[in-house]
Amino acid sequence: MNTNLLSKCIIPTRLLLSCLIFVQMSVFAAPFSLEYQGFYQRLKKVNLGHFQLIEMAFLVPNKTLCRIKSGNIATEKHIYPLTYNDDQQLYLPFDAQLKRDRALINMDIEGNARDCRIMMQIRGRQLKSSYKATEMKQIQNEMNRLLKSLQGFPMKYFYQPITGVNIEFDEPTQVTIDDIQVYIGKQFHLGSKTIEQLSQVSFSHKPKLISPWLEER
């Protein structure tokens, strides 16, 4: 089945982060196809935006319940292998020719349709165990800029900036801000006001994910 899932994400402003950062949409188990152009339009925003500290990733989560058995990127004349890692992150090329050729991303999935979805994630690039204030501010600013660029008319007039970043770890981690231990755990929210005031933030273990955070109001 040919499904252009990425173009069907139309939601209220308050739910925008849930859609654009963690795009989770039901897809069909067994073989199915997605139009490459939906991914291309979002990759274009990243490539033309010259973002240095953030990236965009597409994943098929819940590997135990929804496993990719095989896949390819196909046009009428050519078939290319679909590359993905053990976490089922899809490595998609930014290729205008594939868009012009109306390429399809084909995947053979093992699992229940209720457990299968595509996730689009905005996140920090090349994570490390310590950040200066200027770096953390740049991460937040780049995330805000990319999120704003992803919103089409009329949602761009109601854009709500993120209120900080969400930091996740694989194991309980000590978070230190300006030589003061402030937290030990596996998930930490670093708010915008704190980012503006800190000089440096460090972690006893390198984060596995830094993503946008929008505080509920």
mmCIF file of N, CA and C in Angstrom, residues 11-14 16 20 144 147-161:
data_model
loop_
_atom_site.group_PDB
_atom_site.id
_atom_site.type_symbol
_atom_site.label_atom_id
_atom_site.label_comp_id
_atom_site.label_asym_id
_atom_site.label_seq_id
_atom_site.Cartn_x
_atom_site.Cartn_y
_atom_site.Cartn_z
ATOM 1 N N ILE A 11 -2.377 19.179 13.223
ATOM 2 C CA ILE A 11 -2.811 19.149 14.601
ATOM 3 C C ILE A 11 -2.803 20.543 15.192
ATOM 4 N N PRO A 12 -3.427 20.750 16.360
ATOM 5 C CA PRO A 12 -3.384 22.047 17.016
ATOM 6 C C PRO A 12 -1.977 22.414 17.441
ATOM 7 N N THR A 13 -1.736 23.718 17.654
ATOM 8 C CA THR A 13 -0.407 24.193 17.998
ATOM 9 C C THR A 13 0.139 23.545 19.249
ATOM 10 N N ARG A 14 -0.660 23.366 20.301
ATOM 11 C CA ARG A 14 -0.166 22.844 21.564
ATOM 12 C C ARG A 14 0.367 21.424 21.425
ATOM 13 N N LEU A 16 1.976 20.366 18.750
ATOM 14 C CA LEU A 16 2.914 20.354 17.628
ATOM 15 C C LEU A 16 4.158 19.534 17.922
ATOM 16 N N LEU A 20 5.709 16.758 15.386
ATOM 17 C CA LEU A 20 6.862 17.037 14.565
ATOM 18 C C LEU A 20 8.162 16.478 15.132
ATOM 19 N N ASN A 144 14.656 25.522 17.990
ATOM 20 C CA ASN A 144 13.559 26.469 17.779
ATOM 21 C C ASN A 144 13.453 26.874 16.316
ATOM 22 N N LEU A 147 12.146 23.869 14.207
ATOM 23 C CA LEU A 147 10.727 23.639 14.470
ATOM 24 C C LEU A 147 9.864 24.682 13.781
ATOM 25 N N LYS A 148 10.285 25.935 13.841
ATOM 26 C CA LYS A 148 9.513 27.005 13.208
ATOM 27 C C LYS A 148 9.457 26.820 11.705
ATOM 28 N N SER A 149 10.562 26.368 11.115
ATOM 29 C CA SER A 149 10.598 26.178 9.665
ATOM 30 C C SER A 149 9.732 25.010 9.215
ATOM 31 N N LEU A 150 9.458 24.064 10.117
ATOM 32 C CA LEU A 150 8.658 22.891 9.768
ATOM 33 C C LEU A 150 7.161 23.179 9.768
ATOM 34 N N GLN A 151 6.761 24.313 10.294
ATOM 35 C CA GLN A 151 5.348 24.626 10.405
ATOM 36 C C GLN A 151 4.871 25.359 9.155
ATOM 37 N N GLY A 152 3.863 24.822 8.529
ATOM 38 C CA GLY A 152 3.301 25.454 7.354
ATOM 39 C C GLY A 152 2.190 26.430 7.721
ATOM 40 N N PHE A 153 1.654 27.092 6.719
ATOM 41 C CA PHE A 153 0.548 28.015 6.920
ATOM 42 C C PHE A 153 -0.691 27.235 7.355
ATOM 43 N N PRO A 154 -1.498 27.714 8.327
ATOM 44 C CA PRO A 154 -1.337 28.977 9.064
ATOM 45 C C PRO A 154 -0.624 28.808 10.394
ATOM 46 N N MET A 155 -0.102 27.594 10.705
ATOM 47 C CA MET A 155 0.438 27.319 12.028
ATOM 48 C C MET A 155 1.657 28.185 12.349
ATOM 49 N N LYS A 156 2.368 28.692 11.319
ATOM 50 C CA LYS A 156 3.567 29.472 11.593
ATOM 51 C C LYS A 156 3.264 30.748 12.359
ATOM 52 N N TYR A 157 2.031 31.222 12.280
ATOM 53 C CA TYR A 157 1.676 32.444 12.995
ATOM 54 C C TYR A 157 1.377 32.181 14.472
ATOM 55 N N PHE A 158 1.322 30.924 14.865
ATOM 56 C CA PHE A 158 1.021 30.572 16.245
ATOM 57 C C PHE A 158 2.159 29.756 16.865
ATOM 58 N N TYR A 159 3.350 29.935 16.342
ATOM 59 C CA TYR A 159 4.492 29.163 16.820
ATOM 60 C C TYR A 159 4.782 29.461 18.282
ATOM 61 N N GLN A 160 5.003 28.428 19.055
ATOM 62 C CA GLN A 160 5.337 28.547 20.466
ATOM 63 C C GLN A 160 6.739 28.003 20.686
ATOM 64 N N PRO A 161 7.711 28.845 21.064
ATOM 65 C CA PRO A 161 9.084 28.369 21.262
ATOM 66 C C PRO A 161 9.157 27.303 22.345
#
